[in-house]
């Protein structure tokens, strides 16, 4: 990209700044914003200074204690029931609330890291000022500084609020959850818990949950592959069908299919579950027509696991195909026609053209989106939770059923009977590792494919 | 031997037949849901295609229900949707624009971190989010908006893909004319990104109408049904009580149909934008 | 957790009816402290119970005008009290409804306070012994019982006579019985009929489960036999089958009495469970007995504790129990309430009270291991019923199950 050329003074080293800088510069190493203030950069200087003061006050009053509590997650681990004579009732003295301690500890760590970043920024700014003055360059004024926020530093201005949001609502919770995996936070230690290292990982990978984890993991991967592949492939076929010559009112046909996708899933899937029930309308209909002798057990708790899994994939197509049909339509309409024409002149039939020209082109455009979809399907909570609730039951599993994905099992571990929060955090981390590995491999492959 | 046109006609007829069959298969369950919402039923289970007894009572019931303040739910959800769609769009467009059109030192790391964070299952953060909001005393609709908007900073892929397709020559020309980056963003970037703004807003608007998990976790503690959003309210209606859900089940379907209609219509009207959004994002990933 | 399949285990369920007119005069409760009770208390009840609990609270305020009570609906119903309270005890209500099988783990986790000696005395003297036992954990009471729940047999009188429903085999030879084998609450008690214990005779002994033997195998064998019985229908929606006439009988609990009455109309019949043939012997088919109770949140500030426990005691006294019974068909546990004329003339209530007797039902244990029990028992029962667990695997499966639920976790 074309960049505006700005004459950049040669930067100094910090050592030089420290040795040759004036008093204000030296002080800036301890009191942020000093050098800027001296150079009349009031806004910059004051923001540095005030931030540091606020940070130090927070450190003294709560930061230090938050960080030190983080090591133990609270000292009182057990409740005590005492009789309160004045009220004439029993009172329970609670253990320290580790959840809150952990959360604020993580927050404190993040704040300290942010402060270190700011300190580095301050040093850079001091060094830059020093170099400017050393070389007799123009030192930016307040106004210029502020103006640059809308020009060269626009990225900072526009990103400030989103980054704050991401830190508060994504990074902080994620770090918190990762740390939860290393504790004994479960139904036995619901309020006061402690660090237990990799014990929870051991439970999942070789302990009482291993017999559930590996089969569920296997099904999760199978599901993600099948769900992604079927919706994509049939979506393309449907798009080709609607786009084919002679079909009128293309928009109308597309809309019919899109309606299914647009209906909120928690209604369409919940009702689909009834639709497919043993005594549901579909079975009733098929029985009345005499197509089947006994009702088919599609997805109930006592269904055959294989039948249920196939049903889930088919119902997912019902929801997913319209979307990929829409997207494929857009791609098909923009496909370069020359190759297709060339193939046609060579005497290829429609099927051959589709197989060797159209489909690869669509695949090429869609590859990144397909990887995204695959990750999305690994974490496809809605379809499983609302349609089958993890059923059919499996007597070899612990707290999961035959169609449960890792993510719905994670949900059950948190909100179900057993409340194993730490195990659910472990699952979350493992899901992340799986998703990351898969996408890394896939992106590499597609890049090679694109370059090759 | 069949003539070429006859063959063409036959193929067209066959394709039409296939299309009609597929369309019926797809739309049939939806039609059934709508029919069920007009049926009289007190067993909590609909086992027939055509209702045994037609009634409008479900629709009347849901709007006049003492226990389930349906109208409040709709108003709450509308409020949350509008606010969070506005803010989310703003956030997403800002992030996408910056990452696509501007060059700065932290750009690559930011993209990588965003990619990594996006791979943690969202459910993992539920407990933490609850306590974060609790400490700010925000276990209400505003807190819910914060959660929806807070995540918007990471949902920039589609919009970024769109911005990537706009040639950079435009920006450079503006720069030559002495425009600041801010002016370029306001006068060139934003007007050109109308389709993607519509797409992002549409997605963000629909979110609150269908999310029953986060809304449940954040709003349920209040115990005040008037503060629920529609998705959680309806979900709670059939899940919170045993034995009674059977009485409200058809009302629940009616409620679902009522909210499905605007969302469906919205989506169908906007499908063009939706496609543009997805394919823009798919171009470069 | 399917829409209709979801089983709120041991949950109370309530049929909301029209708003209740104001009740009779308040009975005198045995509040011994002469001190004025005051404070702010939040009460959680199920969504559909809010209206009549507001009435009950009105009565309460006549007696204790200085207590400010806020009645709200609980997030996910009393069946999920454990998780709702566990999510954030500080935000949970001061007084909430809880089924007794969750009392043990909640007490261990420190979410609820034991009853004061005074309250213990009153509750003990007023209510039937099983209900007291149902809320007692490690020799202390943790809840104020107000209703008992045991499943019983509902049938269509036009298709089955009172004589037919005395034995499972006779019943299913004459008409279809619809039920759900995926629900452990329905069918685990077959193990009791077969002569085994769950957590010992008292329901509090960790190693007291003895199903990994011939008796356990007999129970599973009985379940497997039901699959081949043409007149036993597996369904997730029994009410619908009763209504459509596909089935003439079902087993269900007090929460559905009103629904079934509506469906069957004048053909509504109710009886205690039939006898079944397990291991070659005719034995009484048993049910789980659940006690619904109100408990006091231990996170309630000390100054409001007295008010909270006073409220909990009042909303479970005889007068309140009768209001709840009238509104929702929940069977009272107060000794004199059980003898009152309305309850005595209610066939369904009588059947459920018969089922609550020790020879017909087993009190749900309160162990914290019950969480594991519910998770593991349903697939075991269902697997035997569908035949996915073969008879040759029974003893191994039972051993695994018994070991898993007897772990100290």
Coordinates of C-alpha atoms in Angstrom, one line a residue, chain A residues 10-417:
Chain A
X10 CA 16.9 8.4 13.6
X11 CA 15.6 6.8 16.8
X12 CA 17.7 6.8 19.9
X13 CA 18.5 3.9 22.1
X14 CA 17.0 3.9 25.6
X15 CA 20.5 4.0 27.1
X16 CA 21.2 7.2 25.2
X17 CA 17.9 8.7 26.4
X18 CA 18.7 7.8 30.0
X19 CA 22.2 9.2 29.8
X20 CA 21.6 12.4 27.9
X21 CA 18.0 13.2 28.6
X22 CA 17.1 16.1 30.9
X23 CA 15.6 15.6 34.3
X24 CA 12.0 15.5 33.0
X25 CA 13.0 12.7 30.6
X26 CA 14.7 10.8 33.3
X27 CA 11.7 11.2 35.6
X28 CA 9.4 9.9 32.9
X29 CA 10.9 6.5 33.5
X30 CA 9.1 6.5 36.8
X31 CA 6.4 9.1 36.5
X32 CA 4.7 8.6 33.2
X33 CA 3.8 11.7 31.1
X34 CA 6.5 14.0 32.6
X35 CA 8.4 14.5 29.4
X36 CA 5.3 15.1 27.4
X37 CA 4.0 17.7 29.9
X38 CA 7.4 19.5 29.8
X39 CA 7.0 19.7 26.0
X40 CA 3.5 21.2 26.4
X41 CA 1.8 18.0 25.1
X42 CA -0.8 18.5 27.8
X43 CA -3.3 16.0 26.6
X44 CA -0.9 13.1 26.1
X45 CA 1.1 13.9 29.3
X46 CA -2.0 14.2 31.5
X47 CA -3.5 11.0 30.2
X48 CA -0.3 9.2 31.0
X49 CA 0.0 10.7 34.4
X50 CA -3.6 10.2 35.5
X51 CA -3.6 6.6 34.3
X52 CA -0.5 5.9 36.3
X53 CA -1.9 7.6 39.4
X54 CA -5.2 5.7 39.1
X55 CA -3.4 2.4 38.5
X56 CA -1.3 2.9 41.6
X57 CA -4.2 3.8 43.8
X58 CA -6.1 0.7 42.5
X59 CA -3.0 -1.4 43.1
X60 CA -2.7 -0.3 46.7
X61 CA -6.4 -0.7 47.5
X62 CA -7.4 -3.8 45.7
X63 CA -4.9 -4.9 43.0
X64 CA -2.4 -6.3 45.4
X65 CA -4.9 -8.3 47.4
X66 CA -6.6 -9.6 44.3
X67 CA -3.3 -10.8 42.9
X68 CA -2.2 -12.4 46.2
X69 CA -5.6 -14.1 46.7
X70 CA -5.2 -15.6 43.2
X71 CA -2.5 -18.0 44.5
X72 CA -4.8 -19.6 47.0
X73 CA -8.3 -18.8 45.7
X74 CA -9.3 -17.9 49.2
X75 CA -8.1 -19.3 52.5
X76 CA -11.4 -20.5 54.1
X77 CA -12.5 -23.6 52.2
X78 CA -15.2 -25.1 54.4
X79 CA -18.5 -23.9 55.6
X80 CA -19.5 -23.7 59.2
X81 CA -23.0 -23.9 60.5
X82 CA -23.5 -22.0 63.7
X83 CA -26.5 -21.3 65.9
X84 CA -27.4 -17.6 66.1
X85 CA -29.0 -17.1 69.5
X86 CA -30.3 -13.6 68.9
X87 CA -32.4 -14.7 65.9
X88 CA -33.0 -18.3 67.1
X89 CA -31.9 -19.7 63.7
X90 CA -28.9 -21.5 62.2
X91 CA -26.5 -19.4 60.2
X92 CA -24.0 -20.8 57.7
X93 CA -20.6 -19.2 57.6
X94 CA -19.6 -19.4 54.0
X95 CA -16.2 -20.3 52.6
X96 CA -14.4 -17.6 50.6
X97 CA -16.1 -17.2 47.2
X98 CA -13.4 -18.6 44.9
X99 CA -15.4 -17.8 41.7
X100 CA -15.2 -14.0 42.4
X101 CA -11.6 -14.2 43.7
X102 CA -10.5 -16.0 40.5
X103 CA -12.4 -13.6 38.3
X104 CA -11.0 -10.5 39.9
X105 CA -7.6 -12.1 40.0
X106 CA -7.7 -12.6 36.3
X107 CA -8.9 -9.1 35.8
X108 CA -6.1 -7.8 37.9
X109 CA -3.5 -9.7 35.8
X110 CA -5.0 -8.3 32.6
X111 CA -4.9 -4.8 34.0
X112 CA -1.3 -5.2 35.0
X113 CA -0.4 -6.4 31.5
X114 CA -2.3 -3.5 30.0
X115 CA -0.4 -1.1 32.3
X116 CA 3.0 -2.6 31.2
X117 CA 1.9 -2.0 27.6
X118 CA 1.1 1.6 28.4
X119 CA 4.4 2.0 30.2
X120 CA 6.2 0.8 27.1
X121 CA 4.2 3.1 25.0
X122 CA 5.2 6.0 27.3
X123 CA 8.8 5.1 27.0
X124 CA 8.6 5.0 23.2
X125 CA 7.0 8.4 23.2
X126 CA 9.7 9.8 25.5
X127 CA 12.4 8.3 23.3
X128 CA 10.7 9.8 20.2
X129 CA 10.5 13.2 21.9
X130 CA 14.1 13.0 22.9
X131 CA 15.2 12.2 19.3
X132 CA 13.1 15.0 17.9
X133 CA 14.6 17.5 20.2
X134 CA 18.1 16.2 19.7
X135 CA 17.8 16.6 16.0
X136 CA 16.1 19.9 16.3
X137 CA 12.9 18.7 14.7
X138 CA 9.4 20.0 15.2
X139 CA 7.7 18.7 18.3
X140 CA 4.0 18.0 17.6
X141 CA 1.7 20.2 19.5
X142 CA -1.5 19.3 21.3
X143 CA -3.6 20.1 18.3
X144 CA -1.4 18.1 16.0
X145 CA -1.5 15.1 18.3
X146 CA -5.3 15.2 18.5
X147 CA -5.6 15.6 14.8
X148 CA -3.4 12.6 14.2
X149 CA -6.0 10.5 16.0
X150 CA -8.3 11.1 13.0
X151 CA -5.5 10.5 10.5
X152 CA -2.4 8.5 11.0
X153 CA -3.7 7.1 14.3
X154 CA -7.2 6.5 13.1
X155 CA -6.9 2.8 13.6
X156 CA -6.4 3.4 17.4
X157 CA -9.4 5.6 17.6
X158 CA -11.7 3.2 15.8
X159 CA -10.4 0.1 17.6
X160 CA -10.4 1.5 21.1
X161 CA -14.0 0.6 22.0
X162 CA -14.2 -2.7 20.2
X163 CA -10.9 -3.8 21.8
X164 CA -12.3 -2.9 25.2
X165 CA -15.4 -4.9 24.5
X166 CA -13.4 -7.9 23.3
X167 CA -11.2 -7.8 26.4
X168 CA -14.1 -7.5 28.8
X169 CA -16.5 -9.9 27.1
X170 CA -14.2 -12.4 25.4
X171 CA -10.7 -12.4 26.7
X172 CA -11.5 -12.1 30.4
X173 CA -14.1 -14.8 30.3
X174 CA -12.0 -17.1 28.2
X175 CA -8.9 -16.8 30.4
X176 CA -11.1 -17.3 33.4
X177 CA -12.6 -20.5 32.0
X178 CA -9.2 -21.8 31.0
X179 CA -8.0 -21.3 34.6
X180 CA -11.1 -23.1 35.8
X181 CA -9.9 -26.2 34.2
X182 CA -7.0 -26.3 36.6
X183 CA -9.2 -26.2 39.8
X184 CA -11.5 -28.6 41.6
X185 CA -14.5 -26.4 40.9
X186 CA -17.4 -28.8 40.9
X187 CA -20.5 -29.8 42.9
X188 CA -18.4 -30.8 45.9
X189 CA -16.5 -27.5 45.9
X190 CA -19.1 -25.1 44.6
X191 CA -18.1 -22.0 46.5
X192 CA -14.6 -22.5 47.8
X193 CA -12.3 -24.4 45.5
X194 CA -8.5 -24.6 45.0
X195 CA -5.9 -25.2 42.3
X196 CA -5.4 -28.8 41.4
X197 CA -3.2 -28.7 38.4
X198 CA -4.0 -31.2 35.7
X199 CA -6.4 -33.4 37.8
X200 CA -9.5 -32.4 35.8
X201 CA -7.7 -33.1 32.5
X202 CA -6.8 -36.6 33.8
X203 CA -10.5 -37.2 34.6
X204 CA -11.5 -36.4 31.1
X205 CA -8.7 -38.1 29.2
X206 CA -8.2 -41.2 31.3
X207 CA -10.5 -41.1 34.3
X208 CA -14.3 -41.6 34.6
X209 CA -15.1 -39.4 31.7
X210 CA -12.7 -40.9 29.2
X211 CA -15.2 -43.6 28.2
X212 CA -17.5 -40.8 27.1
X213 CA -15.0 -38.3 25.8
X214 CA -13.4 -40.3 23.0
X215 CA -16.6 -41.7 21.5
X216 CA -18.3 -38.3 21.7
X217 CA -15.2 -36.7 20.1
X218 CA -15.4 -39.2 17.3
X219 CA -19.0 -38.5 16.6
X220 CA -18.4 -34.8 16.8
X221 CA -15.8 -35.0 14.1
X222 CA -18.0 -37.3 11.9
X223 CA -20.9 -35.0 12.4
X224 CA -19.0 -31.9 11.5
X225 CA -17.7 -33.5 8.3
X226 CA -21.0 -34.9 7.3
X227 CA -23.0 -31.8 8.2
X228 CA -20.6 -29.5 6.3
X229 CA -20.3 -31.7 3.3
X230 CA -24.0 -32.6 2.9
X231 CA -25.3 -29.0 3.2
X232 CA -22.6 -27.7 0.8
X233 CA -23.0 -30.4 -1.8
X234 CA -26.8 -30.5 -1.9
X235 CA -26.9 -26.7 -1.7
X236 CA -24.8 -26.5 -4.8
X237 CA -27.0 -29.1 -6.6
X238 CA -30.2 -27.3 -5.6
X239 CA -28.7 -24.0 -6.8
X240 CA -27.9 -25.6 -10.1
X241 CA -31.4 -26.9 -10.4
X242 CA -33.0 -23.6 -9.8
X243 CA -30.5 -21.8 -12.0
X244 CA -30.9 -24.3 -14.8
X245 CA -32.4 -23.1 -18.1
X246 CA -36.1 -22.9 -18.5
X247 CA -37.0 -22.7 -14.8
X248 CA -39.2 -19.6 -14.2
X249 CA -39.8 -17.5 -11.1
X250 CA -36.3 -18.4 -9.7
X251 CA -36.8 -15.9 -6.9
X252 CA -40.0 -17.5 -5.7
X253 CA -38.4 -21.0 -5.6
X254 CA -35.4 -19.7 -3.7
X255 CA -37.6 -17.9 -1.2
X256 CA -39.6 -21.1 -0.4
X257 CA -36.4 -22.8 0.7
X258 CA -35.0 -19.8 2.5
X259 CA -38.1 -19.6 4.7
X260 CA -37.0 -22.8 6.4
X261 CA -33.7 -21.2 7.3
X262 CA -35.3 -18.0 8.4
X263 CA -37.6 -19.5 11.0
X264 CA -35.9 -19.3 14.4
X265 CA -34.3 -22.6 15.2
X266 CA -35.7 -23.0 18.6
X267 CA -39.1 -23.3 17.2
X268 CA -38.4 -25.2 14.0
X269 CA -36.2 -27.8 15.7
X270 CA -38.3 -28.3 18.8
X271 CA -41.3 -28.9 16.5
X272 CA -39.3 -31.1 14.2
X273 CA -38.6 -33.3 17.3
X274 CA -42.3 -33.8 17.7
X275 CA -42.8 -34.2 14.0
X276 CA -40.4 -37.2 14.1
X277 CA -41.6 -38.6 17.4
X278 CA -42.7 -42.3 17.6
X279 CA -46.3 -41.1 17.7
X280 CA -45.7 -37.9 15.8
X281 CA -47.4 -36.8 12.6
X282 CA -44.8 -38.2 10.3
X283 CA -45.1 -41.8 11.7
X284 CA -48.9 -41.4 11.8
X285 CA -48.9 -40.4 8.1
X286 CA -46.7 -43.2 7.0
X287 CA -48.7 -45.7 8.9
X288 CA -51.9 -44.4 7.4
X289 CA -50.5 -44.7 3.9
X290 CA -49.3 -48.2 4.7
X291 CA -45.7 -47.4 3.9
X292 CA -44.5 -48.8 7.2
X293 CA -45.8 -51.5 9.5
X294 CA -44.3 -50.1 12.7
X295 CA -43.5 -46.5 13.6
X296 CA -39.9 -45.6 13.0
X297 CA -38.0 -44.6 16.1
X298 CA -36.1 -41.6 14.7
X299 CA -34.6 -39.7 17.6
X300 CA -36.3 -40.6 20.8
X301 CA -34.3 -41.8 23.9
X302 CA -34.8 -45.4 22.9
X303 CA -33.9 -45.0 19.2
X304 CA -31.2 -46.9 17.4
X305 CA -28.0 -44.7 17.6
X306 CA -27.3 -45.1 13.8
X307 CA -30.8 -44.1 12.8
X308 CA -30.8 -41.1 15.1
X309 CA -27.4 -39.9 13.8
X310 CA -28.5 -40.2 10.2
X311 CA -31.8 -38.4 11.1
X312 CA -29.9 -35.5 12.7
X313 CA -27.7 -35.1 9.7
X314 CA -30.8 -35.1 7.4
X315 CA -32.6 -32.6 9.5
X316 CA -29.5 -30.4 9.6
X317 CA -29.7 -30.5 5.8
X318 CA -33.3 -29.3 5.9
X319 CA -32.0 -26.2 7.7
X320 CA -28.6 -25.8 6.2
X321 CA -29.1 -26.5 2.5
X322 CA -31.1 -23.3 1.8
X323 CA -28.2 -21.1 3.0
X324 CA -25.6 -22.9 0.9
X325 CA -28.0 -22.8 -2.0
X326 CA -28.2 -19.0 -1.7
X327 CA -24.5 -18.6 -1.6
X328 CA -23.8 -21.1 -4.4
X329 CA -26.4 -19.2 -6.5
X330 CA -24.4 -16.0 -6.1
X331 CA -21.2 -17.8 -7.1
X332 CA -22.8 -19.6 -10.0
X333 CA -24.1 -16.4 -11.4
X334 CA -20.6 -14.9 -11.3
X335 CA -18.7 -17.9 -12.7
X336 CA -16.5 -17.2 -15.7
X337 CA -18.3 -18.7 -18.6
X338 CA -15.3 -19.2 -21.0
X339 CA -14.2 -22.5 -19.5
X340 CA -17.7 -23.9 -19.5
X341 CA -18.1 -22.8 -23.2
X342 CA -14.8 -24.4 -24.0
X343 CA -15.8 -27.7 -22.3
X344 CA -19.1 -27.6 -24.2
X345 CA -17.3 -27.2 -27.5
X346 CA -15.1 -30.1 -26.6
X347 CA -18.3 -32.1 -26.4
X348 CA -18.5 -32.6 -22.6
X349 CA -22.0 -33.3 -21.3
X350 CA -23.7 -31.4 -18.5
X351 CA -22.6 -33.8 -15.9
X352 CA -19.0 -33.7 -17.0
X353 CA -19.0 -29.9 -17.1
X354 CA -20.4 -29.8 -13.6
X355 CA -17.9 -32.3 -12.2
X356 CA -14.7 -30.9 -13.8
X357 CA -15.5 -27.2 -14.2
X358 CA -18.3 -25.8 -12.2
X359 CA -18.0 -27.7 -9.0
X360 CA -14.2 -27.1 -8.6
X361 CA -14.7 -23.4 -9.2
X362 CA -17.4 -23.2 -6.6
X363 CA -15.3 -25.2 -4.2
X364 CA -12.4 -22.8 -4.8
X365 CA -14.4 -19.8 -3.8
X366 CA -16.1 -21.5 -0.9
X367 CA -13.2 -23.2 0.7
X368 CA -12.5 -20.6 3.5
X369 CA -16.2 -20.3 4.2
X370 CA -16.4 -24.1 4.4
X371 CA -13.7 -24.2 7.0
X372 CA -15.6 -21.7 9.0
X373 CA -18.7 -23.8 8.7
X374 CA -16.8 -26.9 9.8
X375 CA -15.7 -25.1 13.0
X376 CA -19.3 -23.9 13.4
X377 CA -20.6 -27.4 13.1
X378 CA -18.2 -28.7 15.7
X379 CA -19.8 -26.3 18.0
X380 CA -23.3 -26.6 16.6
X381 CA -25.2 -26.5 19.9
X382 CA -28.7 -25.7 18.6
X383 CA -29.3 -28.6 16.3
X384 CA -28.4 -31.2 18.8
X385 CA -29.7 -29.6 21.9
X386 CA -33.1 -28.6 20.5
X387 CA -33.7 -31.6 18.2
X388 CA -32.5 -34.6 20.2
X389 CA -31.3 -33.3 23.5
X390 CA -28.4 -35.7 23.0
X391 CA -30.7 -38.8 22.8
X392 CA -30.7 -41.7 22.2
X393 CA -29.5 -42.7 25.6
X394 CA -26.2 -44.7 25.8
X395 CA -25.6 -46.8 28.8
X396 CA -21.8 -46.7 28.3
X397 CA -21.7 -42.9 28.5
X398 CA -21.6 -40.6 31.5
X399 CA -24.0 -37.7 31.2
X400 CA -24.2 -37.8 27.4
X401 CA -26.2 -39.5 24.7
X402 CA -25.5 -40.9 21.3
X403 CA -26.0 -37.7 19.4
X404 CA -24.4 -35.4 22.0
X405 CA -21.5 -33.3 20.6
X406 CA -18.7 -32.2 22.9
X407 CA -20.3 -28.8 23.2
X408 CA -23.7 -30.1 24.3
X409 CA -22.0 -32.4 26.7
X410 CA -20.1 -29.4 28.0
X411 CA -23.4 -27.7 28.6
X412 CA -24.8 -30.8 30.4
X413 CA -21.8 -30.8 32.7
X414 CA -22.4 -27.3 33.7
X415 CA -26.2 -27.2 33.9
X416 CA -27.1 -30.8 34.2
X417 CA -27.2 -33.1 37.2

